[in-house]
Amino acid sequence: MRLTNKALIAFVISNVGFVLGQNATVNVDACPGYNATNISNTRNGFKADLVLAGKACNVYGKDYERLSLTVTYETDNRIHLKITDPSNSRYEVPESVFPRPKSWDGNRDSPNINFRYTKSPFSFAITRKSTNEVLFNTTGYPLVFEPQYLRVKTSLPTNANIYGLGEHTNSFRLPPENTVRTLWNRDAYGVANGTNLYSDHPVYFEHRTTGTHGVFLLNSNGMDVKLQTVNGATTLEYNAIGGILDFYFLAGPGPLDVAKQYAAVVGLPAEIPYWGLGLHQCRYGYQNYYEVAQVVANYSAANIPLETMWTDIDYMYERLVFTNDPQYFPLSRMREIVSDLHARGQQYIVMVDPAVGVKPGVSKAYDRGQALGVWMKNPDGSNFQGIVWPGVTVWPDWFNPKTPAYWANEFQLFFNPQSGIDIDGVWIDMNEPASFCTYPCANPSAEAISQNMPPSRTSPPPASTLSLPIGTSVPSLASNLLKRDSMYTNVLNPPYTINNAAGNLSDRTAFTNVIHSNGLIEYDTHNLYGTMMSSTTRDAMAKRRPGLRTFVITRSTFAGAGAQVGKWLGDNLSTWEHYRNSIAGMLGFASLFQVPEVGSDVCGFGANTTETLCARWATLGAFNPFYRNHNGDTSISQEFYRWPTVAQAARNAIDMRYRLLDYFYTALHQAHLDGTPVLQPLWFQYPKDANTYGIDLQFFFGDSVLVSPVTQENVTSVYVYFPDDVFYDFKSYAVTNGAGAAVDLSNVDYTQIPVHIRGGVVLPLRVSSAYTTKQLRKKDFELVVAPDRSGKASGSLYIDDGVSITQAKTYTARYTYSGKQLKVSTKGSFDVGGLKYRTVKVLGVQNAPSSVSLNGHTLASSAIAYNSTSHSVAVNVTQPLTSSFTLKWT
């Protein structure tokens, strides 16, 4: 009898290396492992056969008697190790889904990390050349390779600093004592701590005072990754239920180096449109078109900048994708809303789910897909069915070669600019894929009826002739494919049971025995579904607006998704715990997983928020790359204008965000070029400071703006850790000389958030905020020079048209400050119009300058203002943005 998940967890004897099979407990550490034979060197690596070293354990199936090992030094900083079955093709992540790095220039003679091995029994280690440190070491832990169970285990330093292995709501630094990270994507309402969530990112960074390295296992099968410390010995153990062992080891030596090296493997992040960085508003539960329009109008009335209005599945007819409800969301009125938004310089986004309702004749999207045969299939060839919002549903098979054209056509028909809803971006959800049907889901139709799917409307439709309250103006603000593995004996109930919080692997999702058109099975590809939907949707959007950047936000992702789309952190709750967890969540995606456009549902999705929580979250959300207020249909309304405190908090925070927007847009562009993270934990900037390793309630927005939110209820103070460096308050410019200690900041009003500038940076800021990003792009700039302790600072600015994939012209500026002299160097032919550098502000100036010169000409005293309280000087320069100039003071 198969053990339940709870029984499995209860009886695992993990602290001595035991794992539990269905019928027996086996000490896997006592398995024979393999011996290495037929070892040969290649120009850039090694090859060997691995032969079973003794009597097979057969713990979850029959041990493979012979394996193939290849080790490739792909670059001086990257080692690629693969262990496969040489006799039979096993599933690997398809090249079409995850393109492999193409350029190799590494060799065995001059790497920064090395591969070392022992022949008998076979074990291997990855070492750092410069320090001889062992970074990954399987000595003493035999390799186990069976049809549905793969196990690799490495020793780690005591109290190891491990980050990654997402998606999760654990702390950013994973506790090394007893942590199990399960990777199996699921619909995870409430985003519970310690469970598998929506996404699969099997990579971790390990940081030491001597350096940082990364380990990426390219495997999309379900797995448990176990971090354990027993008798002072810390280990990390992979337990995968299929595929192959396909490791990439990244040398670092710094955290930013590892991030860039990982980006070179998984793909550089996509650039998003400039407007995507504005404030987004959504709710599941807007009842009709008029309510949507009223929300837009209310934001205007409250003078809270709103960039993009969203609509959840409420707009659909009976929750059917690619439909609109003709009574509640009539097409003519929806087109009018979109037209008004566009006239105001704003945008509109709706949700699209992958599940297509089985409603012949009612759902044309179903009829067209059925005619093409694009749905996922059961083993007998029939359509796989489950339950989502429309009731009984089918799902597109993204591996089917007909699916991309089908999907693009549906987008072109329904979102046609001339005859449909002309969306500017799209939100894709439920793509783990999620189903409401409980395994074994023997009768989807009956279960859909019992669940009242689709749900009935709870209010009468509005009159179709109501005058929209939006208007057409906005307020001004004050300032490689392989076939199904025949060695799998049971894909519905595999012999090793991963710690899936949903229980059975097929529960409330597509069954693991579903067959794709190319012969692959869902057992292997489940964790790829969301990312494949993402890339197909991105392509569909690109065909609607050729040449323009797409804006697609998804829930489910796999490694490399950031090269296509952004991600929101799913269905959180309106609690202080989830407010705090959101910081570590977005750091995971933006700092580690190369998905920079990420954010949580601000103020929380489920349950009811409070005025103080929403006020604090409005300020924190302003420093999420993706900034959206969104909540559920059973919760109270929480638009920012609902409470005076929240409205003011939003205004204050958006003012800071929008003034910083070009600084952050520049960071996003740099991420697209080389993978530099747009958000950074403190230890990325201070890797020698051990006090920073566990901090996940503060972070850097870009690489220079330190954000330290209040994180407790009903308090107006927060302990802020300042490393041994100089910092400047973002608003007052007051200097803080950090001493590697926490400082108690008091009197932090509910409408404020502590923000500091790290010394050593020149920040390009807009002189004032605006209601829309279109307006913002017409605002002049000021430069804020925040010197480090040596009196130096630097920075940059990148400007393009904000929307095009390929830029014909761009503008860049470089700023260097040293010896009381600022040099501004500009280049590029992008038309910035009449934009100017209005002022230069230099911080940390102890005495008023006696004279200031611009390009060698002494400025009048009226152009110079010294503030003795903040020890800052402001100089009116009024230079065209296209000019290069030098400012010097004595």
XYZ file of N, CA, C and O in Angstrom, residues 275 347-350 423-427 541 544-545 550-552:
64
model
N 6.726 51.679 -19.498
C 5.476 51.842 -18.762
C 5.200 50.693 -17.797
O 4.426 50.857 -16.836
N -2.461 52.216 -19.738
C -2.514 50.903 -20.396
C -3.589 50.016 -19.769
O -4.102 50.311 -18.684
N -3.854 48.896 -20.482
C -4.866 47.948 -20.011
C -4.368 46.518 -20.212
O -3.782 46.188 -21.252
N -4.606 45.691 -19.195
C -4.162 44.291 -19.188
C -5.300 43.417 -18.672
O -6.040 43.814 -17.759
N -5.459 42.225 -19.242
C -6.423 41.245 -18.738
C -5.732 39.909 -18.512
O -4.617 39.679 -18.958
N -5.489 45.081 -25.724
C -4.663 45.037 -24.515
C -3.223 45.443 -24.820
O -2.735 45.314 -25.940
N -2.561 45.941 -23.793
C -1.159 46.348 -23.910
C -0.210 45.300 -23.351
O 0.977 45.275 -23.702
N -0.698 44.464 -22.480
C 0.077 43.365 -21.908
C -0.888 42.270 -21.524
O -2.108 42.408 -21.691
N -0.367 41.192 -20.978
C -1.253 40.075 -20.623
C -0.738 39.399 -19.359
O 0.462 39.355 -19.080
N -1.696 38.893 -18.616
C -1.443 38.227 -17.342
C -1.881 36.774 -17.485
O -3.035 36.508 -17.815
N 1.739 37.793 -28.377
C 1.663 39.240 -28.167
C 2.567 39.993 -29.131
O 2.213 41.073 -29.627
N 1.002 40.563 -32.415
C -0.016 41.615 -32.410
C 0.605 42.986 -32.636
O 0.008 43.852 -33.264
N 1.764 43.192 -32.058
C 2.435 44.493 -32.132
C 3.891 44.276 -32.523
O 4.789 44.335 -31.674
N 7.114 43.074 -25.337
C 5.910 42.529 -24.723
C 5.970 42.714 -23.209
O 7.037 42.880 -22.619
N 4.804 42.687 -22.591
C 4.712 42.707 -21.131
C 3.791 41.572 -20.725
O 2.569 41.659 -20.869
N 4.389 40.472 -20.250
C 3.652 39.273 -19.857
C 4.045 38.925 -18.426
O 5.228 38.788 -18.113
